[in-house]
mmCIF file of C-alpha atoms in Angstrom:
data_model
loop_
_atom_site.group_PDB
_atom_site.id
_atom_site.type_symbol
_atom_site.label_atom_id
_atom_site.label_comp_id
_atom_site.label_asym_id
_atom_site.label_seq_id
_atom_site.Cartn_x
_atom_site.Cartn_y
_atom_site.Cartn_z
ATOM 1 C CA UNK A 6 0.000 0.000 0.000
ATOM 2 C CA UNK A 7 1.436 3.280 -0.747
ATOM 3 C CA UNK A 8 2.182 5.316 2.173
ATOM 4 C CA UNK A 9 1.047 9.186 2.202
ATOM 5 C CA UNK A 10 4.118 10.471 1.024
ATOM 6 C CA UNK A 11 4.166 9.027 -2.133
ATOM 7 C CA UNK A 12 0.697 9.828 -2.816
ATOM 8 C CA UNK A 13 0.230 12.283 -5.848
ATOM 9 C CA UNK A 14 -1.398 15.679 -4.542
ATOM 10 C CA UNK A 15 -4.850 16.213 -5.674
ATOM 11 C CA UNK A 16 -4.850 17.553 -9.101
ATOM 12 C CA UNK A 17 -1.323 16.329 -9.283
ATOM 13 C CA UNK A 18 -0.809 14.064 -12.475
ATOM 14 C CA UNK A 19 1.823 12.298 -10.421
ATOM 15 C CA UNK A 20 5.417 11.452 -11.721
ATOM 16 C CA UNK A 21 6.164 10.316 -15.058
ATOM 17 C CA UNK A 22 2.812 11.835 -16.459
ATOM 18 C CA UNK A 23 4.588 14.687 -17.687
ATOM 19 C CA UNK A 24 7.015 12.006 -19.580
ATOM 20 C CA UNK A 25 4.360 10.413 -20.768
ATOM 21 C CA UNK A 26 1.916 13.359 -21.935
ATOM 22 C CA UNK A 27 5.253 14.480 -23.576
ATOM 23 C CA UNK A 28 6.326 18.386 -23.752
ATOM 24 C CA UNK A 29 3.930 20.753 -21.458
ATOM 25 C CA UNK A 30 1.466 22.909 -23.181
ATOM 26 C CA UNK A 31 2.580 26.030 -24.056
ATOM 27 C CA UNK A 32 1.262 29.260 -22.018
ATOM 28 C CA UNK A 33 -1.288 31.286 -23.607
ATOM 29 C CA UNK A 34 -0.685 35.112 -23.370
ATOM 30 C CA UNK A 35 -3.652 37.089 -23.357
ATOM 31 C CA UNK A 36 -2.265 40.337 -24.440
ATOM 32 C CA UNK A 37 -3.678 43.464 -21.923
ATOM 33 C CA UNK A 38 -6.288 45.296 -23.988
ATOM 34 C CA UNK A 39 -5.536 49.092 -23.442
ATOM 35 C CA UNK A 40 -8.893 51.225 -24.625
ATOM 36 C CA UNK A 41 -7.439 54.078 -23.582
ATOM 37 C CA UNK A 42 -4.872 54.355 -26.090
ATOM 38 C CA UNK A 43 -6.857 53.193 -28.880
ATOM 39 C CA UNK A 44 -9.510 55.735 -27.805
ATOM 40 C CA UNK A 45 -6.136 58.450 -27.890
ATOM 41 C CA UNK A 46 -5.381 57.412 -31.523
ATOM 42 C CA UNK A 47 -8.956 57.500 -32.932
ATOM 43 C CA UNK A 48 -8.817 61.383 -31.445
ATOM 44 C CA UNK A 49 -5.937 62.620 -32.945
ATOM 45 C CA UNK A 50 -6.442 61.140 -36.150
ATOM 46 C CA UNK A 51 -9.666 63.027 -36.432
ATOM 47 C CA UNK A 52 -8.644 66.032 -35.193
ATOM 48 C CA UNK A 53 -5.315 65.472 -37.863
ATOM 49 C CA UNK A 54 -8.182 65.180 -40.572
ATOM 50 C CA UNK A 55 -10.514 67.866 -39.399
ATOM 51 C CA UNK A 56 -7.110 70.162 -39.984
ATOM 52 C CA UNK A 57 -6.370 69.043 -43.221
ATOM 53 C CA UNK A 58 -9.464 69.265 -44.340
ATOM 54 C CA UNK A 59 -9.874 72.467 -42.899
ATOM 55 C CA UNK A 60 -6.585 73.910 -44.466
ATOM 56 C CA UNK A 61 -7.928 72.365 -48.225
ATOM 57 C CA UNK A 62 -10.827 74.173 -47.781
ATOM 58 C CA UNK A 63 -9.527 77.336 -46.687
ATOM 59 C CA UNK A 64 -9.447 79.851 -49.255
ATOM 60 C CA UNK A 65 -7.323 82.167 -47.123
ATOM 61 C CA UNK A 66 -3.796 79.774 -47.902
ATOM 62 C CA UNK A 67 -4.019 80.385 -51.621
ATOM 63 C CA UNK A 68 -3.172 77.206 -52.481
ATOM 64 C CA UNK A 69 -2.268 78.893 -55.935
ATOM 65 C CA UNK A 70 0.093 80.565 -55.078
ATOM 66 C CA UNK A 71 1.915 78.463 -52.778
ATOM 67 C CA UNK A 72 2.517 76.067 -55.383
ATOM 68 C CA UNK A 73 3.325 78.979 -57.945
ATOM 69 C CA UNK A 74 6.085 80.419 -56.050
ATOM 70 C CA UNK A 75 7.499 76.863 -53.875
ATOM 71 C CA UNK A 76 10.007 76.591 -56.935
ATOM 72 C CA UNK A 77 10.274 80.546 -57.872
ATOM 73 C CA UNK A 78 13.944 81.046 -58.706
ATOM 74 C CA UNK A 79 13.989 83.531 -55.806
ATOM 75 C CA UNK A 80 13.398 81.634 -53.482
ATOM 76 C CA UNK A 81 15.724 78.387 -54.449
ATOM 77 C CA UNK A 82 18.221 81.356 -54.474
ATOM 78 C CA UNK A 83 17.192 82.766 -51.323
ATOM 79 C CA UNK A 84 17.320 78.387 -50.030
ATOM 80 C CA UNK A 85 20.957 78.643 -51.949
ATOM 81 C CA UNK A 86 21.871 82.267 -49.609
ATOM 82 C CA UNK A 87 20.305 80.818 -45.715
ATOM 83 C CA UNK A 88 22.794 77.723 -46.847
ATOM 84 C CA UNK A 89 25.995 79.407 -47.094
ATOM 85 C CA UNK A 90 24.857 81.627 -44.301
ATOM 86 C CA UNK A 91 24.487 78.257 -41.852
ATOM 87 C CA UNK A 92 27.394 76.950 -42.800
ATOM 88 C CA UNK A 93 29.802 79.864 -42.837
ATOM 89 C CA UNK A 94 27.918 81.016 -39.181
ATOM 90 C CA UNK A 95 28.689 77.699 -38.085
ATOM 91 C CA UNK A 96 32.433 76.866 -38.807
ATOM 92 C CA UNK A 97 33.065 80.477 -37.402
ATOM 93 C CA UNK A 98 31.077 79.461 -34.367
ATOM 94 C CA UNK A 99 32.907 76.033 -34.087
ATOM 95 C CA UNK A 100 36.547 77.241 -34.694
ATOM 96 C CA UNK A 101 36.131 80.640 -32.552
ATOM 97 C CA UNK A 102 34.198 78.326 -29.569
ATOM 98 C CA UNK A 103 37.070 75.311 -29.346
ATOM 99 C CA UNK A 104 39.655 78.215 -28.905
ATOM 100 C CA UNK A 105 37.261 79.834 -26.154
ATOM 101 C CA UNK A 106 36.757 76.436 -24.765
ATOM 102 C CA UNK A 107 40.127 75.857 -24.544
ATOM 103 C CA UNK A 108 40.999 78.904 -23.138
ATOM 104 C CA UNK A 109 38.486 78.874 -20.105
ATOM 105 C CA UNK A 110 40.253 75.626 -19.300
ATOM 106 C CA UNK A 111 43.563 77.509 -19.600
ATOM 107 C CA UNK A 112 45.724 77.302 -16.821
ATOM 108 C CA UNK A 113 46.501 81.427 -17.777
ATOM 109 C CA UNK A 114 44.063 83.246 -15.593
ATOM 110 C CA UNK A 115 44.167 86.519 -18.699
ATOM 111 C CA UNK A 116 42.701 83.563 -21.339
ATOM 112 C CA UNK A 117 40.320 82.441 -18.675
ATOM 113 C CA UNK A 118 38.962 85.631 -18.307
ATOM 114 C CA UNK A 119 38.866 87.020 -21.701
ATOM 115 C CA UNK A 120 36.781 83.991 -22.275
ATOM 116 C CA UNK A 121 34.797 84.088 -19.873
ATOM 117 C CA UNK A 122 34.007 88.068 -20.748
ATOM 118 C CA UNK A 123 33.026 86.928 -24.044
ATOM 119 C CA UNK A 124 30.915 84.296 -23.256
ATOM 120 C CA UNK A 125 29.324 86.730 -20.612
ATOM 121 C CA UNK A 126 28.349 89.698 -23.461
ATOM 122 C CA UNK A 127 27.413 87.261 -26.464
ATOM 123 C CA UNK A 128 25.382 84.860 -24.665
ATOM 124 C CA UNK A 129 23.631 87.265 -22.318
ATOM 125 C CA UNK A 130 22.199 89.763 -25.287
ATOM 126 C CA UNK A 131 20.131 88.347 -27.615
ATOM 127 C CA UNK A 132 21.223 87.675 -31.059
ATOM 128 C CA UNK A 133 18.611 90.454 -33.006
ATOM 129 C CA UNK A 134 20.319 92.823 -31.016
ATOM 130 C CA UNK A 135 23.717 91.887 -31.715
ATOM 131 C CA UNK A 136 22.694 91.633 -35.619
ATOM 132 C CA UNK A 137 21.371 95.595 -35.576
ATOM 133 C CA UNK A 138 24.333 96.269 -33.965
ATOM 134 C CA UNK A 139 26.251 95.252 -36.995
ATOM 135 C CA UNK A 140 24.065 96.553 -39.097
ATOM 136 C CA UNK A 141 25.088 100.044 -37.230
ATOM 137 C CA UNK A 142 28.704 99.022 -37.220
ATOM 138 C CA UNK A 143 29.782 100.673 -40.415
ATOM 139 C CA UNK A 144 28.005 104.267 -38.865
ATOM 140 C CA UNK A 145 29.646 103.562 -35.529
ATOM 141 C CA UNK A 146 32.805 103.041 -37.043
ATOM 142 C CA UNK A 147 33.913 104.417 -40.329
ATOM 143 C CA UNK A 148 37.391 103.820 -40.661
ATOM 144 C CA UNK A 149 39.498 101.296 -38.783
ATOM 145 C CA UNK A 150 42.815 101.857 -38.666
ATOM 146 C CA UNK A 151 45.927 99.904 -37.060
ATOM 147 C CA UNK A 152 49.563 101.208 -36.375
ATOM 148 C CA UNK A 153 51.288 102.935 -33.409
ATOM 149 C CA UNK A 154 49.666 105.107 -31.798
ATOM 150 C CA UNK A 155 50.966 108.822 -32.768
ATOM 151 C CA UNK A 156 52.942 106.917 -35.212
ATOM 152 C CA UNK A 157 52.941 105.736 -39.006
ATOM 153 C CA UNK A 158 49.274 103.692 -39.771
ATOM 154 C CA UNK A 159 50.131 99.756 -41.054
ATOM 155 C CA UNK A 160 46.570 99.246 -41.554
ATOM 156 C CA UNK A 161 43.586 101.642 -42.713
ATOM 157 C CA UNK A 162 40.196 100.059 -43.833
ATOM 158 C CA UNK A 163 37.573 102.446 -44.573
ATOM 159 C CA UNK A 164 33.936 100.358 -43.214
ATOM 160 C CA UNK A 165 31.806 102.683 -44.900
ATOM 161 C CA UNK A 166 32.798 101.904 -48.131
ATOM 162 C CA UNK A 167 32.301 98.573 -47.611
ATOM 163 C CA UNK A 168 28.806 97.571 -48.434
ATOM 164 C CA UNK A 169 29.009 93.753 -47.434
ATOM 165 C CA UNK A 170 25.803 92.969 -45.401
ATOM 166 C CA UNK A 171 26.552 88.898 -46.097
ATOM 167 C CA UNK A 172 29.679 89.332 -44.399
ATOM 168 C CA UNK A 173 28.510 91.274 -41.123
ATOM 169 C CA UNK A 174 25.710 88.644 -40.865
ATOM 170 C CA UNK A 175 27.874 86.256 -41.063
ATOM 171 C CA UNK A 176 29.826 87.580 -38.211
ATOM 172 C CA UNK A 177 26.954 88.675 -36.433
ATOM 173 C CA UNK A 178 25.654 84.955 -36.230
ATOM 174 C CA UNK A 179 28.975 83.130 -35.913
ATOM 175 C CA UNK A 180 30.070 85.025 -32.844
ATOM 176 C CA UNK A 181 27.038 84.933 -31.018
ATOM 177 C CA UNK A 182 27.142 81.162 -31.717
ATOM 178 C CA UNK A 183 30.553 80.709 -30.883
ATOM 179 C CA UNK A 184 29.672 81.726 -27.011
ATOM 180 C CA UNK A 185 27.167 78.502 -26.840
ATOM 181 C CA UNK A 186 29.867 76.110 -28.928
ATOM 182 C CA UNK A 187 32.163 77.363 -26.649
ATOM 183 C CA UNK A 188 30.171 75.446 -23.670
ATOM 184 C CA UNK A 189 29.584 72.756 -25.788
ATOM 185 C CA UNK A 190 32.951 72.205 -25.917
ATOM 186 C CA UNK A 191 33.853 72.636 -22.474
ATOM 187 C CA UNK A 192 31.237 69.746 -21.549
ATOM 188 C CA UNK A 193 32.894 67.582 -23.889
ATOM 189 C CA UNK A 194 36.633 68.363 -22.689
ATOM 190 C CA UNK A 195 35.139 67.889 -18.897
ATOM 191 C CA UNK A 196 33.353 64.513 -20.019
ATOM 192 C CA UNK A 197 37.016 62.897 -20.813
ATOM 193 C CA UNK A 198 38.599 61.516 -17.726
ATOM 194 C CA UNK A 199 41.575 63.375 -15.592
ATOM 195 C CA UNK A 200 43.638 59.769 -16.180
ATOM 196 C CA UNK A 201 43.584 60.463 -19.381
ATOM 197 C CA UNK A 202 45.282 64.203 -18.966
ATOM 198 C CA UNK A 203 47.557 62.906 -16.369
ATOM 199 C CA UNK A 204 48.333 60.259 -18.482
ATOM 200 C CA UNK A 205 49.793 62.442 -21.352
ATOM 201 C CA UNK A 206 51.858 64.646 -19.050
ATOM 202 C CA UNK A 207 53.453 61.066 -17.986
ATOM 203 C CA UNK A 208 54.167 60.724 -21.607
ATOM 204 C CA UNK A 209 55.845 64.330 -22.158
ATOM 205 C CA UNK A 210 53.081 66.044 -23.842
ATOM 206 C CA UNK A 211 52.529 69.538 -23.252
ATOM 207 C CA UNK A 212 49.166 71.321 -22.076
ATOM 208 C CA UNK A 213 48.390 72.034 -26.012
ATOM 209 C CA UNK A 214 49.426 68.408 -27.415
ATOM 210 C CA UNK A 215 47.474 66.942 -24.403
ATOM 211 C CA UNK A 216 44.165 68.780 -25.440
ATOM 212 C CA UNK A 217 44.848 68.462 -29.460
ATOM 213 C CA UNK A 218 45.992 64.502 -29.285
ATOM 214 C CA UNK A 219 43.919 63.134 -26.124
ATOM 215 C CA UNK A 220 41.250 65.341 -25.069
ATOM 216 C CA UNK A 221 39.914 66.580 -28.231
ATOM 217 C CA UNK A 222 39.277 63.424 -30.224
ATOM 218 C CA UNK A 223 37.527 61.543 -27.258
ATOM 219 C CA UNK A 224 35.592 64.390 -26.375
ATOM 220 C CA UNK A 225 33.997 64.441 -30.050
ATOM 221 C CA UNK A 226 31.366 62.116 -28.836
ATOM 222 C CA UNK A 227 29.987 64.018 -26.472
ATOM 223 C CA UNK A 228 30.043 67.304 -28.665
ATOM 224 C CA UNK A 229 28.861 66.575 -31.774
ATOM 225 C CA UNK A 230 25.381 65.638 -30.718
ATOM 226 C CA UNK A 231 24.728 69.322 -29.527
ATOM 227 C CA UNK A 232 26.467 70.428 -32.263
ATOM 228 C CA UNK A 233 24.270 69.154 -34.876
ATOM 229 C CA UNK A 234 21.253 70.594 -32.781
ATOM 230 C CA UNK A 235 22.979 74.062 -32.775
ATOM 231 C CA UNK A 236 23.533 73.857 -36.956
ATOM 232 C CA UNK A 237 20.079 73.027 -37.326
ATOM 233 C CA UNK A 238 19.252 76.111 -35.320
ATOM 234 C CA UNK A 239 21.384 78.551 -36.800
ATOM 235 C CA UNK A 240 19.719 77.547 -40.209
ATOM 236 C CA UNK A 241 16.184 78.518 -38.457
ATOM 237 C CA UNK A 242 18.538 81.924 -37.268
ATOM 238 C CA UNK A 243 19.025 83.295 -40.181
ATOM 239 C CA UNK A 244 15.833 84.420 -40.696
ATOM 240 C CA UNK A 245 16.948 87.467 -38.268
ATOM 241 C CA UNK A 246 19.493 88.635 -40.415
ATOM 242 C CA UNK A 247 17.196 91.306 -41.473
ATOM 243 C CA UNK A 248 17.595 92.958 -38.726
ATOM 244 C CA UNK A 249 20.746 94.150 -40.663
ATOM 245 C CA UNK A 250 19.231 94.544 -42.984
ATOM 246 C CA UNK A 251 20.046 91.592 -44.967
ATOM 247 C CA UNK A 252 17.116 90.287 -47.813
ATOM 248 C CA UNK A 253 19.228 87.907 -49.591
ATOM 249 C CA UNK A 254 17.968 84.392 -48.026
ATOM 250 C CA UNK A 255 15.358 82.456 -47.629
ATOM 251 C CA UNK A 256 12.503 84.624 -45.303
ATOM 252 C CA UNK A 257 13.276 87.618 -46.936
ATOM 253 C CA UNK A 258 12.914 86.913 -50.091
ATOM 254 C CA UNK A 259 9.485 85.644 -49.200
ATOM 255 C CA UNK A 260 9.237 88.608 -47.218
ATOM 256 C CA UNK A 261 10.379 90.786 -50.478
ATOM 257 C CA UNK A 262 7.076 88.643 -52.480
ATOM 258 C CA UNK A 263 4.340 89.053 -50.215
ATOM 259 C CA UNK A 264 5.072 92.636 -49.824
ATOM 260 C CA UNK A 265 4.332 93.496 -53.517
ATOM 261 C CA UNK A 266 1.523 91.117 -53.788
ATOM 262 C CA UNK A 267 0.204 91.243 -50.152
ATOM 263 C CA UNK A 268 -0.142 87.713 -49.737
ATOM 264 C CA UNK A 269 1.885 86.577 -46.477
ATOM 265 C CA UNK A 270 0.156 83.605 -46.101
ATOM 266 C CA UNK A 271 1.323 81.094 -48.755
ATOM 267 C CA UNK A 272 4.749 82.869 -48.780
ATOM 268 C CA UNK A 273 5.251 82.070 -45.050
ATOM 269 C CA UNK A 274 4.188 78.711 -46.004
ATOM 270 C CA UNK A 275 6.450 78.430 -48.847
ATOM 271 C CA UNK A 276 9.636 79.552 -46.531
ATOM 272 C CA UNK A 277 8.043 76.963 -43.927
ATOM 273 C CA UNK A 278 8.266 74.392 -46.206
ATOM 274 C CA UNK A 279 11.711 74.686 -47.556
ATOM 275 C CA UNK A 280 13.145 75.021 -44.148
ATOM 276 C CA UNK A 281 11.297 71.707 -43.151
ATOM 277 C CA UNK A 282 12.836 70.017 -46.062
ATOM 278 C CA UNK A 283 16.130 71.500 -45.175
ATOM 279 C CA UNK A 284 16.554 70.594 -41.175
ATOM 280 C CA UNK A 285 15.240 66.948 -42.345
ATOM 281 C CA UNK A 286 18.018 66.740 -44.461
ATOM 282 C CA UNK A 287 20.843 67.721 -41.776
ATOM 283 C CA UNK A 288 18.777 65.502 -39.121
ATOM 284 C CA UNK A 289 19.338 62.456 -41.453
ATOM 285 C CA UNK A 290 22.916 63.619 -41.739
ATOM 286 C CA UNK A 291 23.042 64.222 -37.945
ATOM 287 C CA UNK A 292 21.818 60.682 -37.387
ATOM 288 C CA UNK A 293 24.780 58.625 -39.204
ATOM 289 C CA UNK A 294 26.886 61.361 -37.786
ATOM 290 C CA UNK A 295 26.594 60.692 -34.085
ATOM 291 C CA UNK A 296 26.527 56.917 -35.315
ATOM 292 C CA UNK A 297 29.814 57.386 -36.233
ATOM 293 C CA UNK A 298 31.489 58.596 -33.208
ATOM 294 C CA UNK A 299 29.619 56.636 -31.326
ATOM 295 C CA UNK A 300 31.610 53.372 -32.588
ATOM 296 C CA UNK A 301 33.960 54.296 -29.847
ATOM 297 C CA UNK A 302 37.499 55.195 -29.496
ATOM 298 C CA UNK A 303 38.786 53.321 -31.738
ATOM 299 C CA UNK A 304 37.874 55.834 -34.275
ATOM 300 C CA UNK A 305 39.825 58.868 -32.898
ATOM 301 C CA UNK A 306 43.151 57.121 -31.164
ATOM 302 C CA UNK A 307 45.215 54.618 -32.555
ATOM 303 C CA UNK A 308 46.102 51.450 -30.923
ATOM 304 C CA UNK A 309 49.700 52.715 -30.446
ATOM 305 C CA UNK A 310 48.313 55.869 -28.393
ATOM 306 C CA UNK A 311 45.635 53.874 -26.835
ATOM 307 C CA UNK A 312 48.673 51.337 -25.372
ATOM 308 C CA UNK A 313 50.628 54.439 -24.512
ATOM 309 C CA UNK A 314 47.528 56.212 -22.464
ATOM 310 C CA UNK A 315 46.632 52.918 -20.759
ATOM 311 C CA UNK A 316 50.643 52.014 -19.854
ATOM 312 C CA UNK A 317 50.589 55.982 -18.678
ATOM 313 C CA UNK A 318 47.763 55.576 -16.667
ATOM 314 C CA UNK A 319 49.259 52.445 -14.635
ATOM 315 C CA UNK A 320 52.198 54.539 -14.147
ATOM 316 C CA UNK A 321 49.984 57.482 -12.434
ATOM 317 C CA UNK A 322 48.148 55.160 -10.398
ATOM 318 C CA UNK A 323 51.083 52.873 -8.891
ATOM 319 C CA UNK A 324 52.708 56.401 -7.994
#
């Protein structure tokens, strides 16, 4: 007679049954049914309709003349003009903020300060401002001149006679963003390790080589993130360059339209639209960008320096 121990459990196939019934059924999930989002969806798409349909309907876009002027040779020109503006704000702004960067991390208290000056002015005035002031530069300054002072002039430049708007909105916009790559920067020198720095003075490197051979390459993936952020914002920036005033890119030659045929509506739209194809265009870029230096270190540093920073570092530590 089996004794109670051995007994199966009620409900309990017993031993072996599982053997014998071969593999256990499967579980069945029962997915969670969530009305609320469903409910969500069905709201916005109707309200996403209603709009469109709306907009269609609306004879106040002028439809007409959106699609009449979305390929009007002044404005692929004025496209052409916010391009070079971006890109010639932006490697001013990038070349002018590493050297600020690197000078607020300066060991020289004068650099630190200039820097810090700088970043103090252009980032706590707003940008239109900055851009009528350089509209107002050549009247504020009309000649510019160079030499020693009560002596013989090496340099004479007379502003007034120099009628290059593009140029003054270039500067206007690369120096004011030059203060916020300048912090950008500075993250991405802070974000590499002090090892790493210590590790190059163990090698011989100066404070320069240090930042131009170590710091600078690792700190890439930490900086160019933001800095694909800030490119697609100047390009949305230059539409206050006429403050200047500048009418050469993309809003104001839409601008330059609708005043002569008083239609703002489908001009704005028109701008709207080439700027939206524009920033998609430099997001997609951005993407395989930061994909890129996010591969690691591998990228930036050879394996020879990478040996030589690790060895370095082993050094620092056992001392």
């Amino acid at each position: 007679m089996t004794s109670n121990e051995t007994k199966p459990a009620p409900g309990d196939p017993g031993p072996g049954a599982a053997d014998s019934a071969g593999e256990p059924e499967p579980i069945k999930a029962i997915p969670l049914r969530r009305p609320g989002r469903w409910l969500a969806a069905a709201i916005i798409l109707v309200l996403t309709g209603l709009f469109l349909y709306g907009a269609a309907t609306n004879p106040a876009y002028k439809w007409d003349t959106y699609v009449k002027y979305l390929f009007d040779t002044r404005i692929l020109s004025g496209v052409a003009v916010t391009l070079e503006l971006t890109v010639l704000s932006m490697a001013l702004a990038v070349t002018l903020g590493t050297i600020l960067a690197v000078m607020r991390l300066s060991p020289n208290p004068v650099l630190g300060a200039a820097a810090w000056v700088y970043l103090w002015i252009f980032r706590g005035t707003p940008v239109y401002v900055q851009l009528v002031f350089w509209g107002l530069f050549p009247s504020i300054y009309q000649v510019i001149v160079l030499g020693v002072p009560f002596g013989p002039h090496l340099f004479e430049l007379n502003v007034q006679n120099l009628q290059a708007p593009f140029l003054f909105a270039v500067l206007g916009l690369g120096l004011n963003e030059a203060a916020y790559m300048a912090e950008i920067v500075r993250a991405g020198i802070n974000s590499v390790g002090e090892g790493q720095r210590e590790a190059s003075t163990a090698l011989g490197m100066s404070w320069t080589q240090t930042m131009r051979r170590t710091v600078l390459p690792q700190a890439m993936r930490v900086i160019i993130p933001p800095t694909g952020n800030e490119f697609i914002g100047m390009l949305k920036t230059t539409s206050l360059v006429t403050a200047l005033p500048f009418t050469l890119d993309l809003f104001g030659r839409a601008r330059d339209i609708y005043g002569v045929n008083f239609q703002p509506v489908p001009l704005l739209m028109v701008a709207a639209t080439w700027y939206l194809v524009v920033t998609s265009v430099l997001m997609v870029g951005q993407f395989y960008l930061e994909r890129y230096y996010s591969r690691g270190l591998s990228r930036q540093l050879t394996g020879k320096q990478l040996q030589d920073l690790a060895d370095a570092q082993t050094i620092v530590k056992a001392k």
